[in-house]
Coordinates of C-alpha atoms and ligand atoms in Angstrom, one line a residue:
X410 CA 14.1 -160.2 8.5
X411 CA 11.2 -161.7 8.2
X412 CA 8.1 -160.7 10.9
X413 CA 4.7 -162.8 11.8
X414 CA 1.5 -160.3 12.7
X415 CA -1.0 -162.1 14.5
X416 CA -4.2 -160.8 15.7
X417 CA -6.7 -162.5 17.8
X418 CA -10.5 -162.7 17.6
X419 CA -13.0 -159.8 16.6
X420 CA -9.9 -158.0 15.5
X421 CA -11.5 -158.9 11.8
X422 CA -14.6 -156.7 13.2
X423 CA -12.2 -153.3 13.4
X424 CA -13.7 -150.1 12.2
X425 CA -17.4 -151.5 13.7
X426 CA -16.4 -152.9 16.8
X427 CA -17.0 -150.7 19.5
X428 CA -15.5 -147.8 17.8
X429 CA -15.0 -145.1 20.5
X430 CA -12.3 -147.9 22.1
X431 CA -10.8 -149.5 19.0
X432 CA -11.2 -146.6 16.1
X433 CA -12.9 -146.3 12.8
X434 CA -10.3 -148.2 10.7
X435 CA -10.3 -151.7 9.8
X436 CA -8.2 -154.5 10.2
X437 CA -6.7 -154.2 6.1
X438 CA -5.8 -150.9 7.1
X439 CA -3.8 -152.2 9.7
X440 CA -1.9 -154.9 7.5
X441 CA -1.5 -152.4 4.6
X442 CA -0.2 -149.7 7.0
X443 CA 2.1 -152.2 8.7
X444 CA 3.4 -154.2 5.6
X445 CA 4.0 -151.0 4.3
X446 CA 5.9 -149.1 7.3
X447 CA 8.0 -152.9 7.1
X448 CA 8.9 -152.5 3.6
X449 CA 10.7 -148.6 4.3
X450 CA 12.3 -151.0 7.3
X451 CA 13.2 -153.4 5.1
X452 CA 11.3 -156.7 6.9
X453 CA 8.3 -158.4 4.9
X454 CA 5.8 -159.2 7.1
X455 CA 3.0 -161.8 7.1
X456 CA -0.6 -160.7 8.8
X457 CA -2.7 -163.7 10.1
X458 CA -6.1 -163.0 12.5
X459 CA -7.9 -165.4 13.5
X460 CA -11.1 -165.9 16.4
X461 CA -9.9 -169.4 17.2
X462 CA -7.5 -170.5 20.2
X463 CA -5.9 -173.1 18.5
X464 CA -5.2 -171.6 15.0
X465 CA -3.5 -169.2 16.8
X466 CA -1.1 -171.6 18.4
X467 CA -1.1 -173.3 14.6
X468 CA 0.5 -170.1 13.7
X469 CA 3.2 -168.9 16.7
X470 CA 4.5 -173.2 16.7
X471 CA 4.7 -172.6 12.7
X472 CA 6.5 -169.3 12.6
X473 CA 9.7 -171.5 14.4
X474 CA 12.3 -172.1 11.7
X475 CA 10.1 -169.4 9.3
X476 CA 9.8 -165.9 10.9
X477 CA 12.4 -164.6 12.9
X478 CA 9.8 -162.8 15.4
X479 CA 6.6 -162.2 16.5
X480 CA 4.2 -159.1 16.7
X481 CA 0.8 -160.3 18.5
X482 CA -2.3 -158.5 19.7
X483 CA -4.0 -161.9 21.2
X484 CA -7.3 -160.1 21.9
X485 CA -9.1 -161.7 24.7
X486 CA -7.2 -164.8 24.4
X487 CA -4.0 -162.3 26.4
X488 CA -6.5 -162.5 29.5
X489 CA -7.1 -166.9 29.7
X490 CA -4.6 -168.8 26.9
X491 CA -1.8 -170.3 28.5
X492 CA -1.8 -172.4 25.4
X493 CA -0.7 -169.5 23.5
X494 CA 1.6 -168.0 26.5
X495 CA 3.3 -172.0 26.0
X496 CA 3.5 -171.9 22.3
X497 CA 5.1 -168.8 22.2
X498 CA 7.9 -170.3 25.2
X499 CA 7.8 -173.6 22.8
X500 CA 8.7 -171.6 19.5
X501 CA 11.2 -168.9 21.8
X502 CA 11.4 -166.2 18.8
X503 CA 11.5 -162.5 20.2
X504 CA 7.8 -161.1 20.8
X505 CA 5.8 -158.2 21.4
X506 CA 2.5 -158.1 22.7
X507 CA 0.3 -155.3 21.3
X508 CA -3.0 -154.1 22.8
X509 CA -4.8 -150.9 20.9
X510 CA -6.6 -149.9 24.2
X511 CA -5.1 -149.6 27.2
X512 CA -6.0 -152.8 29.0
X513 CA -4.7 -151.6 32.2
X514 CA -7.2 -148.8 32.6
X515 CA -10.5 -150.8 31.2
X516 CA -12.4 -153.6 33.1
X517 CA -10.5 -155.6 36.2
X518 CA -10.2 -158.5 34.1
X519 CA -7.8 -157.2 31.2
X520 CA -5.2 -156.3 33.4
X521 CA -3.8 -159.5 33.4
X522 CA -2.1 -160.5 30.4
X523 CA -0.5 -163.9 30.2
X524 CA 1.6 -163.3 26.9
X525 CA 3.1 -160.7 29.1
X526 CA 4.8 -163.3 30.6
X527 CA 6.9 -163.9 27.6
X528 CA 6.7 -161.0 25.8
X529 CA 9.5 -158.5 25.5
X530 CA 7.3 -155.7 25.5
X531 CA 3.6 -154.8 26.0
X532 CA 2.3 -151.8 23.9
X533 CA -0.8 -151.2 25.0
X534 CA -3.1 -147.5 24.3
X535 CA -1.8 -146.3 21.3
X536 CA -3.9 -147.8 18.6
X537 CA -2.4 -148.9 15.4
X538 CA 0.7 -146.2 16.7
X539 CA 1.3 -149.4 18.7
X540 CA 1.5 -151.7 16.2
X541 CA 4.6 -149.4 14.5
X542 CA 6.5 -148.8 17.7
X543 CA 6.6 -152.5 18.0
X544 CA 8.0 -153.3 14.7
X545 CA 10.5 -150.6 14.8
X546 CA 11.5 -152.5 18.6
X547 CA 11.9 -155.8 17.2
X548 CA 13.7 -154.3 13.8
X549 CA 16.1 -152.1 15.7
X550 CA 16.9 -155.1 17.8
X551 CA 17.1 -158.3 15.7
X552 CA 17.2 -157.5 12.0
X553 CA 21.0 -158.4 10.8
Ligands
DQA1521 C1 -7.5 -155.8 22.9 C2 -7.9 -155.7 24.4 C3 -8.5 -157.0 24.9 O1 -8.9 -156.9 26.3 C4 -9.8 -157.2 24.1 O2 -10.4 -158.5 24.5 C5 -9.6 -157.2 22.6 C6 -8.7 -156.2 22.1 C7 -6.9 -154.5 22.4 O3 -6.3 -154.5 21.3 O4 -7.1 -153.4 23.0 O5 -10.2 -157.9 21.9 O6 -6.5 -156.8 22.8

């Protein structure tokens, strides 16, 4: 099984970004602590970020036909992109939507998460926790 990580922008910034919110640890510890929880699973997984819109949707319309589903933390794109909410509909590969805070307790504006729409699952308040129990959702369920 093969699984696309995609995080959205100033998720590069982890480990200085507002720290009591997001945590001390930075993005490569993310990837290497996911890749690495995927290979005891047995899935390889590809870790993209990016802080454009549009590279984003690049990513979810090329994982069709490549990846057989997709873990994404959109960032602030989760609160305004209906282009990514419609590229992931276009591409229709299992999803989970990952938030390391917990959106629904922070400002007004977070609580409403388009990807949601879409998404199997939202994980949202358990840091990079969130991140594993996602994986281990989409592994239990789809890997052959
Ligand atoms: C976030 C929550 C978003 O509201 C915020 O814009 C982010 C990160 C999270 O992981 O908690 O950039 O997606």
């Amino acid at each position: 099984m093969r699984i696309l990580m995609i995080n959205g922008p100033n998720l590069n910034l982890l480990g200085l970004r507002e720290p009591d919110i997001y945590g001390t640890q930075r993005l490569q510890d993310l990837e290497e602590l996911i890749t690495t929880h995927g290979e005891k699973l047995g899935v390889s997984i590809k870790c993209l970020q990016s802080n454009h819109e549009g590279e984003l949707v690049d990513w979810i319309q090329m994982a069709f036909d490549k990846y057989d589903a997709i873990l994404i933390n959109p960032a602030a794109y989760t609160h305004t992109s209906i282009a990514i909410l419609d590229a992931l509909k276009a591409v229709g590969l299992p999803a989970v939507e990952i938030h390391l805070s917990d959106i629904n307790t922070r400002e007004e504006f977070r609580k409403w998460s388009y990807p949601s729409l879409y998404c199997e699952k939202t994980i949202a308040g358990k840091g990079f926790q969130g991140y594993i129990e996602g994986l281990e959702y989409l592994v239990e369920k789809y890997s052959k």
